[in-house]
């Protein structure tokens, strides 16, 4: 540190001299006398550490033992760091650590300018020999040191996928919690499962369940395979984005399925083992589960939540910053977590007692006091009708608020984003009591008032997106109408004296006439649909069905008209040139397919997504056979 310079190029000593602090100058030079007196030895030690030449510097170390722990370059690397980093200077390291007890243990734990100590170096290069030696000779505190990136040695080893190094660190570590969390964060789920038996879930230890909650990709529901996931994992819910399914290569699908089969089982076992440990010490359950479940909801890790609820049913009524599990799922727009409501049986009496809170009058208290014994009421209505804390907000007020931006950004186009928001609102509306549809929150607003206010900017974006899309497509559709109508009147080759087309008996001519008619009719339909969009009132509710329906018909008709126009044009070329150029048909077909293919590549995914979101299966449905509560 004595040689470290600040942004002005001053070392501690030079800065003290500038300020005239004589006592400070003496203190700095006395503490780091070795640094200045033996500066000429740094290069010699540096080379010896790199080349495993202990004999070249053993005399220096015997004369001045403090050189063993002194930085030898501008990166503040000590001889131990350099030797360990080579992964070959093992004898140098062994000799260096002889009589380690002579020095303050903290001196061996020095870090370089990046915050790495010698154990970080061993983890980085996979130096297991020296790692074992350091673990035996040096203090455990080395394992807990974080570098400037926040990585401990075992987290660094986990990130690099060094299982052998992780096993070494595990053998000597006194903090299994940190190692489990580090392994999970780095994706080494199998290793984490192996050391879970030594892990103790309590508030003093790092929360392994919370770390696993951030990794939904290691569970079936978080793999992102959509349709393909449904084939191998029946409990998975299809995502709205169907584009990736259409474009997903089969080889990649096969690899992903193998990865899921390999990794899903360890993650589930970790959850189950942690839950079993917590069951033995239930007094810490709330403090341990709360952050884990809240994180799992935000990441959409539904399987972790499901396993935890099955092990500890009371979790379903825990509150997270004033929201219960389902309210938080609505707030975060996590559909898979919300769908757990479809896996609940009727437990209103028990739910009422679970949700009892001081000074919080909610729908469950009303149900318990006024409607007890009416079997037709079930837990679905209870969840939806509960008032949110003291703000008197019900589930509709929560869903009326704008979704988090990271959830909205997964949907293409402002119009489809607004449609998804409306679908959420309508879904929750089916579960609340009729009086809650018009209920007022603390600001005196009904849920629909909140929805209108929160989505005002998104509505404007949706209107503009719809208008821009419709305007562009209207121009194209109008041109195709004009061209195809003219082509139908002035047929290729002209007419004979009796008015019959010259090529009437040619098969290519019949193809021309049929495709031209299809193009004319479909482009006219498309034009009418896009004009209907341009003249729409653009109210919020129109984005749920009316506008997406018109856009779907318009885009599909436009695609058909473009394809028909290209085929008709190709048929015309074949008719006119086939006598002189017999091979003309093949290149014409290839060239005709280019604009059709470009349109399909650019616009067809949007069409599929609109159809899927408007007419596809609802995302709100039962996704598993197990009853969780």
Coordinates of C-alpha atoms in Angstrom, one line a residue:
X1 CA 0.0 0.0 0.0
X2 CA 2.9 2.3 0.6
X3 CA 3.6 2.4 -3.2
X4 CA 0.0 2.8 -4.2
X5 CA -0.7 6.1 -6.0
X6 CA -3.9 8.1 -6.0
X7 CA -5.4 9.7 -9.1
X8 CA -3.0 12.6 -8.7
X9 CA 0.1 10.3 -8.7
X10 CA 0.8 10.6 -5.0
X11 CA 1.9 7.8 -2.7
X12 CA 1.0 8.1 1.0
X13 CA 4.5 9.3 1.7
X14 CA 4.6 12.0 -1.0
X15 CA 1.1 13.2 0.0
X16 CA 2.2 13.5 3.6
X17 CA 5.3 15.5 2.5
X18 CA 3.2 17.9 0.4
X19 CA 1.1 18.6 3.4
X20 CA 4.0 19.0 5.7
X21 CA 3.1 16.2 8.1
X22 CA 6.5 15.1 9.4
X23 CA 5.1 12.6 11.9
X24 CA 3.1 10.9 9.2
X25 CA 6.1 10.7 6.9
X26 CA 8.1 9.0 9.6
X27 CA 5.3 6.6 10.3
X28 CA 4.9 5.6 6.7
X29 CA 8.6 5.0 6.1
X30 CA 9.0 3.1 9.4
X31 CA 6.1 0.8 8.7
X32 CA 7.2 0.1 5.1
X33 CA 10.9 0.4 5.5
X34 CA 11.4 -3.0 3.8
X35 CA 9.5 -1.7 0.7
X36 CA 12.0 1.0 0.0
X37 CA 15.2 -0.6 1.4
X38 CA 14.8 -3.8 -0.6
X39 CA 13.2 -2.5 -3.7
X40 CA 16.1 -3.9 -5.8
X41 CA 15.2 -7.5 -4.7
X42 CA 11.7 -7.4 -6.0
X43 CA 12.6 -8.4 -9.5
X44 CA 14.8 -11.3 -8.3
X45 CA 12.0 -12.7 -6.1
X46 CA 9.5 -12.1 -8.9
X47 CA 11.5 -14.2 -11.4
X48 CA 12.2 -16.9 -8.8
X49 CA 8.5 -17.3 -8.0
X50 CA 7.6 -17.6 -11.7
X51 CA 10.3 -20.2 -12.4
X52 CA 10.0 -22.2 -9.2
X53 CA 13.6 -21.3 -8.2
X54 CA 13.5 -21.3 -4.4
X55 CA 17.2 -21.7 -4.0
X56 CA 17.8 -18.4 -5.8
X57 CA 16.1 -16.4 -3.1
X58 CA 16.1 -18.5 0.0
X59 CA 19.1 -16.5 1.2
X60 CA 17.1 -13.2 0.9
X61 CA 14.2 -14.7 2.8
X62 CA 16.5 -16.0 5.6
X63 CA 18.1 -12.6 5.9
X64 CA 14.8 -10.7 5.8
X65 CA 11.8 -13.0 6.4
X66 CA 9.3 -10.1 5.9
X67 CA 10.1 -10.3 2.1
X68 CA 7.9 -13.4 2.0
X69 CA 4.8 -11.4 2.4
X70 CA 5.9 -8.2 0.7
X71 CA 4.3 -7.1 -2.7
X72 CA 6.9 -7.3 -5.5
X73 CA 5.1 -5.4 -8.4
X74 CA 2.7 -2.6 -9.1
X75 CA -0.3 -5.1 -9.0
X76 CA 0.6 -5.6 -5.3
X77 CA 1.2 -9.3 -5.9
X78 CA 3.1 -11.1 -3.2
X79 CA 5.5 -14.0 -4.0
X80 CA 2.8 -16.4 -2.8
X81 CA 0.3 -15.1 -5.3
X82 CA 2.7 -15.2 -8.2
X83 CA 3.9 -18.8 -7.4
X84 CA 0.4 -20.1 -6.9
X85 CA -0.7 -18.4 -10.2
X86 CA 1.8 -20.4 -12.2
X87 CA 0.3 -23.7 -11.1
X88 CA 3.8 -25.2 -11.4
X89 CA 5.9 -23.5 -8.7
X90 CA 4.7 -26.0 -6.1
X91 CA 8.0 -26.4 -4.3
X92 CA 8.4 -22.6 -4.1
X93 CA 5.0 -22.4 -2.4
X94 CA 5.8 -25.2 0.0
X95 CA 9.1 -23.7 1.1
X96 CA 7.4 -20.2 1.3
X97 CA 4.8 -21.5 3.7
X98 CA 7.3 -23.2 6.1
X99 CA 7.2 -21.7 9.5
X100 CA 4.1 -19.8 8.6
X101 CA 3.3 -19.3 12.3
X102 CA 6.1 -16.8 12.6
X103 CA 4.0 -14.1 10.9
X104 CA 0.7 -12.5 11.6
X105 CA -1.9 -14.6 9.7
X106 CA -3.5 -11.5 8.3
X107 CA -0.2 -10.7 6.4
X108 CA -0.7 -13.9 4.4
X109 CA -4.2 -12.9 3.5
X110 CA -3.1 -9.7 1.7
X111 CA -4.9 -8.9 -1.6
X112 CA -3.8 -7.4 -4.9
X113 CA -5.2 -4.3 -6.6
X114 CA -8.2 -6.4 -7.7
X115 CA -8.9 -7.7 -4.2
X116 CA -7.7 -11.2 -4.9
X117 CA -5.7 -13.2 -2.3
X118 CA -3.6 -16.2 -3.0
X119 CA -6.6 -18.6 -2.7
X120 CA -8.3 -16.6 -5.4
X121 CA -5.3 -17.3 -7.6
X122 CA -5.5 -21.0 -6.9
X123 CA -9.2 -21.1 -7.7
X124 CA -8.7 -19.1 -10.9
X125 CA -6.0 -21.4 -12.4
X126 CA -7.3 -24.7 -10.8
X127 CA -4.2 -25.1 -8.6
X128 CA -5.4 -27.8 -6.3
X129 CA -2.0 -28.8 -4.9
X130 CA -1.3 -25.3 -3.5
X131 CA -4.9 -24.8 -2.5
X132 CA -4.7 -27.9 -0.2
X133 CA -1.4 -26.6 1.3
X134 CA -2.9 -23.1 1.9
X135 CA -6.0 -24.5 3.4
X136 CA -3.9 -26.5 5.9
X137 CA -1.4 -23.7 6.7
X138 CA -3.4 -20.4 6.4
X139 CA -6.5 -19.1 8.3
X140 CA -10.0 -19.9 7.2
X141 CA -10.6 -16.2 6.7
X142 CA -8.9 -16.4 3.3
X143 CA -12.0 -18.2 2.0
X144 CA -14.3 -15.4 3.0
X145 CA -12.4 -12.6 1.3
X146 CA -14.3 -11.0 -1.6
X147 CA -12.5 -9.3 -4.5
X148 CA -13.7 -6.1 -6.2
X149 CA -16.3 -8.2 -8.1
X150 CA -17.7 -9.6 -4.9
X151 CA -16.3 -13.1 -5.6
X152 CA -15.0 -15.3 -2.8
X153 CA -12.4 -18.0 -3.8
X154 CA -15.1 -20.7 -3.8
X155 CA -17.5 -18.6 -5.8
X156 CA -14.8 -18.0 -8.3
X157 CA -14.1 -21.7 -8.5
X158 CA -17.9 -22.3 -8.9
X159 CA -18.1 -19.8 -11.8
X160 CA -15.3 -21.5 -13.6
X161 CA -16.9 -24.9 -13.1
X162 CA -13.9 -26.3 -11.2
X163 CA -15.6 -29.1 -9.2
X164 CA -12.3 -30.5 -7.9
X165 CA -11.4 -27.1 -6.5
X166 CA -14.9 -26.8 -4.9
X167 CA -14.4 -30.2 -3.3
X168 CA -11.1 -29.0 -1.8
X169 CA -12.6 -25.8 -0.5
X170 CA -15.5 -27.7 0.9
X171 CA -13.2 -30.1 2.8
X172 CA -11.6 -27.3 4.7
X173 CA -14.3 -24.7 4.8
X174 CA -15.9 -23.7 8.1
X175 CA -18.8 -21.9 6.3
X176 CA -20.8 -24.4 4.3
X177 CA -23.6 -21.9 3.8
X178 CA -21.5 -19.6 1.7
X179 CA -20.2 -22.5 -0.3
X180 CA -23.7 -23.9 -1.0
X181 CA -24.9 -20.4 -2.1
X182 CA -21.8 -19.9 -4.3
X183 CA -22.3 -23.2 -6.0
X184 CA -26.0 -22.5 -6.7
X185 CA -25.2 -19.0 -8.0
X186 CA -22.6 -20.5 -10.4
X187 CA -25.0 -23.2 -11.6
X188 CA -23.2 -26.1 -9.9
X189 CA -26.4 -27.6 -8.7
X190 CA -25.1 -31.2 -8.4
X191 CA -22.2 -30.0 -6.2
X192 CA -24.6 -28.0 -4.0
X193 CA -26.8 -31.1 -3.6
X194 CA -23.8 -33.1 -2.4
X195 CA -23.0 -30.7 0.4
X196 CA -26.5 -29.9 1.5
X197 CA -26.4 -32.5 4.3
X198 CA -23.9 -30.2 6.1
X199 CA -26.0 -27.1 5.5
X200 CA -28.1 -25.6 8.3
X201 CA -30.9 -23.3 7.2
X202 CA -31.2 -20.5 9.7
X203 CA -31.1 -16.7 9.6
X204 CA -27.4 -16.6 10.4
X205 CA -26.5 -18.7 7.4
X206 CA -26.7 -17.5 3.7
X207 CA -30.1 -18.4 2.3
X208 CA -29.6 -21.2 -0.1
X209 CA -33.3 -21.4 -0.9
X210 CA -33.3 -17.7 -1.9
X211 CA -30.3 -18.3 -4.1
X212 CA -32.0 -21.3 -5.8
X213 CA -35.2 -19.1 -6.2
X214 CA -33.2 -17.0 -8.7
X215 CA -32.5 -20.0 -10.9
X216 CA -35.8 -21.0 -12.4
X217 CA -33.9 -22.4 -15.4
X218 CA -33.0 -25.4 -13.3
X219 CA -36.6 -26.4 -12.9
X220 CA -39.0 -27.7 -15.5
X221 CA -41.2 -24.6 -15.6
X222 CA -38.3 -22.2 -16.2
X223 CA -36.5 -23.8 -19.1
X224 CA -38.1 -21.6 -21.8
X225 CA -38.9 -24.4 -24.2
X226 CA -42.6 -23.7 -24.4
X227 CA -44.2 -26.4 -26.6
X228 CA -41.3 -28.8 -26.4
X229 CA -41.2 -28.5 -22.6
X230 CA -44.9 -29.4 -22.6
X231 CA -44.1 -32.7 -24.3
X232 CA -41.6 -33.8 -21.6
X233 CA -43.0 -31.8 -18.7
X234 CA -46.9 -31.9 -18.6
X235 CA -47.0 -29.4 -15.7
X236 CA -45.3 -26.7 -17.7
X237 CA -47.4 -23.8 -19.1
X238 CA -46.9 -22.7 -22.7
X239 CA -45.5 -19.2 -23.0
X240 CA -47.1 -16.5 -25.1
X241 CA -44.0 -16.1 -27.2
X242 CA -44.5 -18.8 -29.8
X243 CA -41.8 -17.4 -32.2
X244 CA -38.9 -19.2 -30.5
X245 CA -40.8 -22.5 -30.8
X246 CA -41.2 -22.1 -34.6
X247 CA -37.5 -21.2 -35.1
X248 CA -36.0 -23.5 -32.6
X249 CA -33.6 -26.0 -34.2
X250 CA -34.3 -29.6 -33.4
X251 CA -30.7 -30.3 -32.3
X252 CA -30.9 -27.5 -29.8
X253 CA -34.3 -28.8 -28.5
X254 CA -32.8 -32.2 -28.0
X255 CA -29.8 -30.7 -26.1
X256 CA -32.1 -28.6 -24.0
X257 CA -34.3 -31.5 -23.1
X258 CA -31.2 -33.5 -22.0
X259 CA -30.1 -30.6 -19.9
X260 CA -33.5 -30.3 -18.2
X261 CA -33.6 -34.0 -17.4
X262 CA -30.1 -33.8 -15.9
X263 CA -30.6 -30.6 -13.8
X264 CA -34.1 -30.6 -12.7
X265 CA -33.9 -33.4 -10.3
X266 CA -31.0 -32.0 -8.2
X267 CA -32.7 -28.7 -7.8
X268 CA -35.9 -30.3 -6.6
X269 CA -34.0 -32.5 -4.1
X270 CA -32.2 -29.4 -2.7
X271 CA -35.6 -27.7 -2.0
X272 CA -37.0 -30.9 -0.4
X273 CA -33.9 -31.4 1.8
X274 CA -34.0 -27.8 3.0
X275 CA -37.7 -28.0 3.7
X276 CA -37.1 -31.2 5.7
X277 CA -34.4 -29.4 7.8
X278 CA -36.7 -26.4 8.4
X279 CA -39.5 -28.7 9.5
X280 CA -37.3 -29.8 12.4
X281 CA -36.8 -26.2 13.5
X282 CA -40.2 -24.5 12.6
X283 CA -39.5 -21.4 14.7
X284 CA -37.1 -20.1 12.0
X285 CA -39.4 -21.1 9.1
X286 CA -41.0 -17.7 8.6
X287 CA -37.7 -15.7 8.6
X288 CA -36.1 -18.3 6.2
X289 CA -39.0 -18.8 3.8
X290 CA -40.1 -15.2 3.4
X291 CA -37.2 -13.8 1.3
X292 CA -36.9 -17.1 -0.6
X293 CA -40.6 -17.2 -1.6
X294 CA -40.7 -13.5 -2.4
X295 CA -37.7 -13.9 -4.7
X296 CA -39.2 -17.0 -6.3
X297 CA -42.4 -15.1 -7.1
X298 CA -40.4 -12.3 -8.8
X299 CA -38.4 -14.9 -10.8
X300 CA -41.4 -17.0 -11.6
X301 CA -39.9 -20.1 -9.9
X302 CA -43.2 -21.8 -9.5
X303 CA -41.9 -25.3 -8.7
X304 CA -39.8 -24.1 -5.8
X305 CA -42.9 -22.3 -4.4
X306 CA -45.0 -25.4 -4.9
X307 CA -42.6 -27.7 -3.1
X308 CA -42.2 -25.2 -0.2
X309 CA -46.0 -24.9 0.2
X310 CA -46.5 -28.6 0.2
X311 CA -43.9 -28.9 2.9
X312 CA -45.0 -25.9 4.9
X313 CA -48.6 -25.0 3.9
X314 CA -48.8 -21.8 5.9
X315 CA -46.5 -20.1 3.4
X316 CA -49.4 -19.6 1.1
X317 CA -50.7 -16.8 3.4
X318 CA -47.4 -15.2 4.3
X319 CA -47.2 -11.5 3.4
X320 CA -44.4 -9.9 1.6
X321 CA -44.2 -6.2 1.9
X322 CA -48.0 -6.2 2.5
X323 CA -48.8 -8.5 -0.4
X324 CA -49.8 -12.2 -0.1
X325 CA -48.4 -14.8 -2.5
X326 CA -51.0 -14.3 -5.1
X327 CA -51.2 -10.5 -4.9
X328 CA -47.4 -10.5 -5.4
X329 CA -47.8 -12.8 -8.4
X330 CA -50.4 -10.4 -9.9
X331 CA -48.1 -7.4 -9.2
X332 CA -45.1 -9.1 -10.8
X333 CA -47.3 -10.6 -13.6
X334 CA -46.0 -14.1 -12.9
X335 CA -48.7 -16.2 -14.5
X336 CA -47.3 -19.6 -13.4
X337 CA -47.2 -18.5 -9.8
X338 CA -50.7 -17.1 -10.1
X339 CA -52.0 -20.3 -11.6
X340 CA -51.3 -22.0 -8.3
X341 CA -54.7 -20.7 -7.3
X342 CA -56.2 -23.3 -9.6
X343 CA -54.5 -26.0 -7.5
X344 CA -56.2 -25.0 -4.2
X345 CA -59.2 -26.7 -2.7
X346 CA -61.9 -25.0 -0.6
X347 CA -60.2 -24.0 2.7
X348 CA -61.9 -20.7 3.5
X349 CA -62.3 -21.3 7.3
X350 CA -58.6 -22.2 7.7
X351 CA -57.6 -19.5 5.4
X352 CA -59.5 -16.9 7.4
X353 CA -57.5 -17.8 10.5
X354 CA -54.2 -17.8 8.7
X355 CA -54.8 -14.3 7.3
X356 CA -56.0 -12.8 10.6
X357 CA -54.0 -9.6 11.3
X358 CA -54.2 -6.7 13.7
X359 CA -56.3 -3.9 12.3
X360 CA -56.7 -5.3 8.9
X361 CA -60.3 -5.8 7.9
X362 CA -60.4 -7.9 4.7
X363 CA -62.7 -10.1 2.7
X364 CA -61.7 -13.3 4.6
X365 CA -62.9 -11.8 7.9
X366 CA -66.2 -11.1 6.2
X367 CA -66.4 -14.6 4.8
X368 CA -65.6 -16.2 8.2
X369 CA -68.2 -14.2 10.0
X370 CA -71.1 -13.9 7.5
X371 CA -70.8 -16.8 5.1
X372 CA -69.4 -19.6 7.1
X373 CA -70.9 -22.9 6.0
X374 CA -71.6 -22.0 2.4
X375 CA -69.7 -24.6 0.5
X376 CA -70.0 -22.9 -2.8
X377 CA -67.4 -20.3 -1.7
X378 CA -63.9 -21.5 -2.2
X379 CA -60.3 -20.5 -1.8
X380 CA -60.1 -18.9 -5.3
X381 CA -62.6 -16.2 -4.3
X382 CA -60.9 -15.7 -0.9
X383 CA -57.5 -15.0 -2.5
X384 CA -58.9 -12.6 -5.1
X385 CA -61.2 -10.7 -2.7
X386 CA -58.8 -10.1 0.1
X387 CA -58.1 -6.4 0.7
X388 CA -54.5 -5.4 0.5
X389 CA -53.5 -4.2 4.0
X390 CA -54.7 -0.9 5.3
X391 CA -54.9 0.7 1.9
X392 CA -58.2 -1.2 1.2
X393 CA -57.0 -2.3 -2.2
X394 CA -58.4 -5.6 -3.6
X395 CA -56.8 -7.8 -6.2
X396 CA -58.3 -5.7 -9.0
X397 CA -56.6 -2.5 -7.8
X398 CA -53.3 -4.4 -7.8
X399 CA -53.7 -5.9 -11.3
X400 CA -54.9 -2.5 -12.6
X401 CA -51.4 -1.1 -12.0
X402 CA -48.9 -1.2 -14.9
X403 CA -46.8 -4.3 -15.1
X404 CA -43.1 -4.1 -14.4
X405 CA -41.2 -3.0 -17.5
X406 CA -39.1 -6.2 -17.6
X407 CA -42.3 -8.2 -17.9
X408 CA -43.8 -6.0 -20.6
X409 CA -40.7 -6.0 -22.7
X410 CA -41.1 -9.7 -23.3
X411 CA -44.2 -8.9 -25.5
X412 CA -44.0 -7.5 -29.0
X413 CA -45.7 -4.2 -29.8
X414 CA -47.5 -1.8 -27.5
X415 CA -50.9 -3.1 -28.6
X416 CA -50.1 -6.7 -27.6
X417 CA -48.7 -5.4 -24.3
X418 CA -52.0 -3.6 -23.6
X419 CA -53.9 -6.7 -24.6
X420 CA -51.9 -8.8 -22.1
X421 CA -52.7 -6.2 -19.4
X422 CA -56.4 -6.4 -20.2
X423 CA -56.3 -10.2 -20.1
X424 CA -54.8 -10.1 -16.6
X425 CA -57.5 -7.6 -15.5
X426 CA -60.3 -9.7 -16.9
X427 CA -58.9 -12.9 -15.3
X428 CA -58.7 -11.4 -11.8
X429 CA -62.2 -9.8 -12.4
X430 CA -63.7 -13.2 -12.7
X431 CA -62.7 -14.1 -9.1
X432 CA -63.7 -11.0 -7.2
X433 CA -67.1 -10.2 -5.8
X434 CA -69.2 -7.9 -7.9
X435 CA -69.0 -5.1 -5.4
X436 CA -65.2 -5.2 -5.5
X437 CA -65.4 -4.2 -9.2
X438 CA -66.5 -0.8 -8.2
X439 CA -64.7 -0.7 -4.8
X440 CA -62.7 2.5 -4.0
X441 CA -59.1 2.5 -2.8
X442 CA -57.6 5.0 -0.4
X443 CA -57.5 7.6 -3.3
X444 CA -61.2 7.1 -4.0
X445 CA -60.6 5.3 -7.3
X446 CA -62.2 2.2 -8.7
X447 CA -60.0 -0.5 -10.2
X448 CA -60.9 0.6 -13.8
X449 CA -60.0 4.2 -12.9
X450 CA -56.6 3.0 -11.7
X451 CA -56.2 0.9 -14.9
X452 CA -57.0 3.8 -17.1
X453 CA -54.6 6.2 -15.3
X454 CA -51.8 3.7 -15.1
X455 CA -52.0 2.6 -18.8
X456 CA -52.5 6.1 -20.3
X457 CA -49.0 6.2 -21.8
X458 CA -49.2 2.6 -23.0
X459 CA -52.6 3.3 -24.6
X460 CA -51.1 6.1 -26.6
X461 CA -48.2 3.9 -27.7
X462 CA -50.7 1.2 -28.6
X463 CA -52.8 3.6 -30.7
X464 CA -49.7 4.9 -32.5
X465 CA -48.4 1.4 -33.1
X466 CA -51.7 0.3 -34.5
X467 CA -52.0 3.3 -36.7
X468 CA -48.4 3.0 -38.1
X469 CA -48.9 -0.7 -38.8
X470 CA -52.3 -0.2 -40.4
X471 CA -51.1 2.8 -42.5
X472 CA -48.1 0.9 -43.9
X473 CA -50.1 -2.1 -44.7
X474 CA -52.9 -0.1 -46.2
X475 CA -50.6 1.4 -48.8
X476 CA -49.3 -2.1 -49.8
X477 CA -52.9 -3.5 -49.9
X478 CA -54.1 -0.7 -52.1
X479 CA -51.3 -1.1 -54.6
X480 CA -52.0 -4.9 -54.8
X481 CA -55.8 -4.2 -55.4
X482 CA -54.9 -1.8 -58.2
X483 CA -52.4 -4.2 -59.9
X484 CA -54.4 -7.3 -59.6
X485 CA -57.6 -5.6 -61.0
X486 CA -55.7 -4.3 -63.9
X487 CA -54.1 -7.7 -64.5
X488 CA -57.5 -9.4 -64.6
X489 CA -58.7 -7.0 -67.3
X490 CA -55.6 -7.0 -69.5
X491 CA -54.8 -10.7 -69.5
X492 CA -51.4 -11.9 -70.7
X493 CA -51.3 -12.5 -74.4
X494 CA -54.4 -10.5 -75.1
X495 CA -57.7 -11.7 -76.5
X496 CA -58.8 -13.3 -79.7
X497 CA -61.4 -11.7 -82.1
X498 CA -64.2 -13.3 -80.2
X499 CA -63.0 -11.9 -76.9
X500 CA -61.6 -15.1 -75.5
X501 CA -58.0 -15.0 -74.0
X502 CA -55.3 -16.3 -76.3
X503 CA -53.9 -18.7 -73.6
X504 CA -57.3 -19.8 -72.3
X505 CA -56.5 -23.5 -72.7
X506 CA -53.1 -23.2 -71.1
X507 CA -52.8 -24.6 -67.5
X508 CA -50.5 -21.7 -66.6
X509 CA -53.2 -19.3 -67.6
X510 CA -55.7 -20.9 -65.3
X511 CA -53.1 -20.6 -62.5
X512 CA -52.7 -17.0 -63.3
X513 CA -56.4 -16.2 -63.2
X514 CA -57.0 -18.2 -59.9
X515 CA -54.1 -16.6 -58.0
X516 CA -54.9 -13.1 -59.4
X517 CA -58.5 -13.5 -58.2
X518 CA -57.3 -14.7 -54.8
X519 CA -54.8 -11.8 -54.6
X520 CA -57.6 -9.3 -55.5
X521 CA -60.1 -10.6 -53.0
X522 CA -57.6 -11.0 -50.2
X523 CA -56.0 -7.6 -50.7
X524 CA -59.5 -6.0 -50.7
X525 CA -60.3 -7.7 -47.5
X526 CA -57.0 -6.6 -46.0
X527 CA -57.6 -3.0 -47.1
X528 CA -61.0 -3.0 -45.4
X529 CA -59.6 -4.4 -42.2
X530 CA -56.8 -1.9 -42.0
X531 CA -59.2 1.0 -42.8
X532 CA -61.4 -0.4 -39.9
X533 CA -58.3 -0.1 -37.6
X534 CA -57.6 3.5 -38.7
X535 CA -61.2 4.5 -38.0
X536 CA -61.4 2.8 -34.7
X537 CA -62.1 4.7 -31.5
X538 CA -59.0 3.1 -29.8
X539 CA -60.6 2.6 -26.4
X540 CA -58.8 0.4 -23.9
X541 CA -61.2 -2.5 -24.2
X542 CA -60.8 -2.5 -28.1
X543 CA -57.3 -3.8 -27.6
X544 CA -58.6 -7.0 -26.0
X545 CA -60.4 -8.5 -29.0
X546 CA -61.6 -6.0 -31.7
X547 CA -58.4 -4.5 -32.8
X548 CA -56.2 -7.7 -32.6
X549 CA -58.9 -9.5 -34.6
X550 CA -58.9 -6.9 -37.4
X551 CA -55.1 -6.9 -37.4
X552 CA -55.0 -10.6 -37.6
X553 CA -57.4 -10.8 -40.6
X554 CA -55.6 -7.9 -42.3
X555 CA -52.1 -9.3 -42.0
X556 CA -53.2 -12.8 -43.0
X557 CA -55.1 -11.4 -46.0
X558 CA -52.1 -9.3 -47.0
X559 CA -49.8 -12.2 -46.8
X560 CA -52.1 -14.3 -49.0
X561 CA -52.5 -11.4 -51.5
X562 CA -48.7 -11.0 -51.8
X563 CA -48.3 -14.7 -52.4
X564 CA -51.1 -14.7 -55.0
X565 CA -49.6 -11.7 -56.8
X566 CA -46.2 -13.3 -57.0
X567 CA -47.6 -16.6 -58.3
X568 CA -49.7 -14.8 -60.9
X569 CA -46.7 -12.8 -62.1
X570 CA -44.7 -16.0 -62.3
X571 CA -47.4 -17.7 -64.3
X572 CA -47.5 -14.8 -66.7
X573 CA -43.8 -15.1 -67.4
X574 CA -44.1 -18.8 -68.0
X575 CA -46.9 -18.2 -70.5
X576 CA -45.1 -15.6 -72.5
X577 CA -41.6 -17.1 -72.6
X578 CA -42.0 -20.9 -72.3
X579 CA -41.8 -21.4 -76.1
X580 CA -38.5 -19.6 -76.4
X581 CA -37.0 -20.3 -73.0
X582 CA -38.0 -23.7 -71.9
X583 CA -36.1 -23.6 -68.6
X584 CA -37.8 -20.4 -67.4
X585 CA -40.2 -22.0 -64.9
X586 CA -37.5 -23.1 -62.4
X587 CA -35.9 -19.6 -61.9
X588 CA -39.3 -17.9 -61.9
X589 CA -40.5 -20.1 -59.0
X590 CA -37.3 -19.4 -57.1
X591 CA -37.5 -15.6 -57.6
X592 CA -41.2 -15.6 -56.8
X593 CA -40.5 -17.2 -53.4
X594 CA -38.1 -14.5 -52.4
X595 CA -40.6 -11.7 -51.5
X596 CA -43.0 -14.2 -50.1
X597 CA -40.3 -15.6 -47.9
X598 CA -39.1 -12.1 -46.8
X599 CA -42.7 -11.2 -45.8
X600 CA -43.0 -14.5 -43.9
X601 CA -39.7 -13.9 -42.1
X602 CA -40.5 -10.3 -41.2
X603 CA -44.2 -10.3 -40.5
X604 CA -45.3 -13.9 -40.0
X605 CA -43.9 -14.1 -36.5
X606 CA -46.0 -11.0 -35.5
X607 CA -49.1 -12.6 -37.1
X608 CA -48.5 -15.9 -35.2
X609 CA -48.0 -14.0 -31.9
X610 CA -51.2 -12.0 -32.4
X611 CA -53.2 -15.2 -33.2
X612 CA -51.6 -17.1 -30.3
X613 CA -52.3 -14.3 -27.8
X614 CA -55.9 -13.7 -29.1
X615 CA -57.2 -17.1 -30.0
X616 CA -54.7 -19.5 -28.4
X617 CA -55.2 -21.4 -25.1
X618 CA -55.5 -19.1 -22.1
X619 CA -52.4 -18.7 -20.0
X620 CA -54.6 -18.8 -16.9
X621 CA -55.3 -22.4 -16.1
X622 CA -54.5 -25.3 -13.9
X623 CA -51.0 -26.4 -14.5
X624 CA -50.5 -29.4 -12.2
X625 CA -52.5 -32.2 -10.7
X626 CA -51.3 -31.8 -7.1
X627 CA -53.5 -29.9 -4.7
X628 CA -51.2 -27.6 -2.8
X629 CA -53.7 -26.3 -0.2

